[in-house]
Amino acid sequence: MPTVDIKNILSTFVALEPKKSWSFKDVTRSETTALTHSYHRYPAKFIPNIVEKLLNDFTSEGDLVFDPFGGCGTTLVESKRLGRKSLGFDINPVAQFIAEVKVTPINPEKLDIEFERLSISFLKEKTVISKNHLKNERLLYWFEKKTIKELDFIYSKIKKIKDTKIKKFFLCAFSHNLKNTSRWLMKSTKPTVDKNKKNPQTVSTFLRHARSMVKKNQQFYLNLKKDKNLQTPAKILLRDSTKKFPLKNNSVDLIVTSPPYVTSYEYADLHQLTLLWFGGDNQNFKNWENPSNNFIEFRKNFVGTSYKNKQKGEIGSSIGLDIVDRLFVLDKALSKDVSNYFIDMNLAFSEMYRVLKSGKHACIVIGNTQLKGVDILNAEVATEQMLKIGFKKYQIIKREVPNKMITPWRDISTGKFTSIKNPNKKCAYEYEYILVMEK
Ligand SMILES: C[S@@+](CC[C@H](N)C(=O)[O-])C[C@H]1O[C@@H](n2cnc3c(N)ncnc32)[C@H](O)[C@@H]1O
């Protein structure tokens, strides 16, 4: 194992100044939501501009780009647009589903016809009530009965579409709107009921979003066609990235990823409405039954979750061990969560090293935070882990974080997300780092 100078890592980070060219402060919302990027909300997705710049700096057309924490597919969409083959993994079937739809351009004329047909069917035909959804206790907790019936009506019309790609496209629009039409408190990072939310307009909300997606698909399709990238492969697989990757040694040209953060987002909880709704549909979502029925077990496998039992394994970082020890005195459960997180990330970094080609780069977008007054130096820990695994430090970029978080504030004493009104607040991720490591 290479010897790693910890003091040097810590002082490198202290001396770093934010790089203006990486903040993308002037980038407008219409740019970050261009193409298929705005199909579905997703917590902590990175802005496409970061991926674009990394792809331009470190790859050529035809290279294979890999994102082991692929989320809703930002890396894949940008790779396809720029003519790079891409592969993503995610443990969350909802992420896999969204990413798949986002990298699947559809002939705009065909889509227009189907959208027209679908809109008309909402006007003409009678409501279809599925008993399954009305019997589901958890759906009844999140939706009014009347809303479930209306959503079922929309769902039944979409399911009739014969073309699978087009059907999935509209199911993605449907999934995006589940939160809007439920009792879910929209700005909350935790599943919370909004008592003031009443009488959602299900059909018009669906049509509005679907219409905007139809326009975005056209942009994406024409852009890919112009650059001859319609056939460029982009695939996302349902995988646990703390386990051995089903990839050959030295097979990847670039890794671009933003891993989950510890105790920040419970991704499984945040996507439960989609899992609940689609989970019962064995025809269209075969492998979803298990996560939907065994939700409690399923959510334990996410990196960064607080639902996981204590893991055995190597943290692979003295900086990390010190953080875990300091937290142990203050909050044993939190110390366990952070320890699990470092162990999982160490496993993922080892696999990233194995599959990357020699001389190629892994770019990790990661931020630090503070929990119970202890600095959680995720970026420094990741750097130490990666160097110990064998990566060479190529470049570390510090960048100001634009407003990507729904709630960027944490309470200083509890470490929990809090509102802007709390005087005891601290910005959770003011800066983040892009660790560019070379194999
Ligand atoms: C910060 S998000 C990535 C967002 C992504 N960059 C995007 O723009 O959509 C982290 C992702 O890691 C996924 N994840 C968590 N644990 C995982 C695991 N064990 N294996 C694979 N993916 C995992 C989460 O589901 C989440 O989608």
Coordinates of C-alpha atoms and ligand atoms in Angstrom, one line a residue, residues 42-46 67-75 89-92 95 239-242 258-260 267 301-303, ligand 1:
Y42 CA -33.9 14.3 -8.1
P43 CA -32.1 15.3 -4.9
A44 CA -28.4 16.4 -5.2
K45 CA -28.0 15.9 -8.9
F46 CA -25.0 17.7 -10.2
D67 CA -20.7 6.7 -13.1
P68 CA -21.1 4.2 -10.3
F69 CA -23.6 6.5 -8.4
G70 CA -25.5 7.4 -11.6
G71 CA -28.6 8.8 -10.0
C72 CA -31.0 10.2 -12.5
G73 CA -28.4 10.0 -15.3
T74 CA -26.8 13.5 -15.7
T75 CA -23.4 11.9 -16.6
F89 CA -25.0 2.0 -11.8
D90 CA -27.5 2.9 -9.1
I91 CA -29.0 0.9 -6.3
N92 CA -32.4 2.7 -6.7
A95 CA -33.1 6.3 -10.5
R239 CA -26.3 -2.4 -8.9
D240 CA -24.9 -1.9 -5.5
S241 CA -21.6 -0.1 -6.0
T242 CA -20.1 -1.3 -2.8
S258 CA -21.1 12.5 -7.2
P259 CA -21.4 9.9 -4.4
P260 CA -24.1 10.2 -1.8
Y267 CA -32.9 8.4 -1.3
N301 CA -28.3 -0.9 1.3
F302 CA -27.9 2.7 0.3
V303 CA -24.5 4.4 0.9
Ligands
LIG1 C1 -25.6 12.4 -5.2 S1 -26.7 11.1 -6.0 C2 -26.1 11.1 -7.6 C3 -26.8 12.1 -8.5 C4 -26.3 12.1 -9.9 N1 -25.0 12.6 -10.0 C5 -27.3 12.8 -10.8 O1 -26.9 13.9 -11.3 O2 -28.4 12.4 -10.9 C6 -26.0 9.7 -5.3 C7 -26.7 8.4 -5.8 O3 -26.1 7.2 -5.3 C8 -27.0 6.2 -5.2 N2 -26.6 5.2 -4.3 C9 -26.7 5.1 -2.9 N3 -26.2 4.0 -2.5 C10 -25.8 3.3 -3.6 C11 -25.1 2.0 -3.7 N4 -24.9 1.2 -2.7 N5 -24.8 1.6 -5.0 C12 -25.1 2.4 -6.1 N6 -25.7 3.6 -6.0 C13 -26.0 4.0 -4.7 C14 -28.3 6.9 -4.8 O4 -29.5 6.2 -5.1 C15 -28.2 8.3 -5.5 O5 -28.9 8.2 -6.7

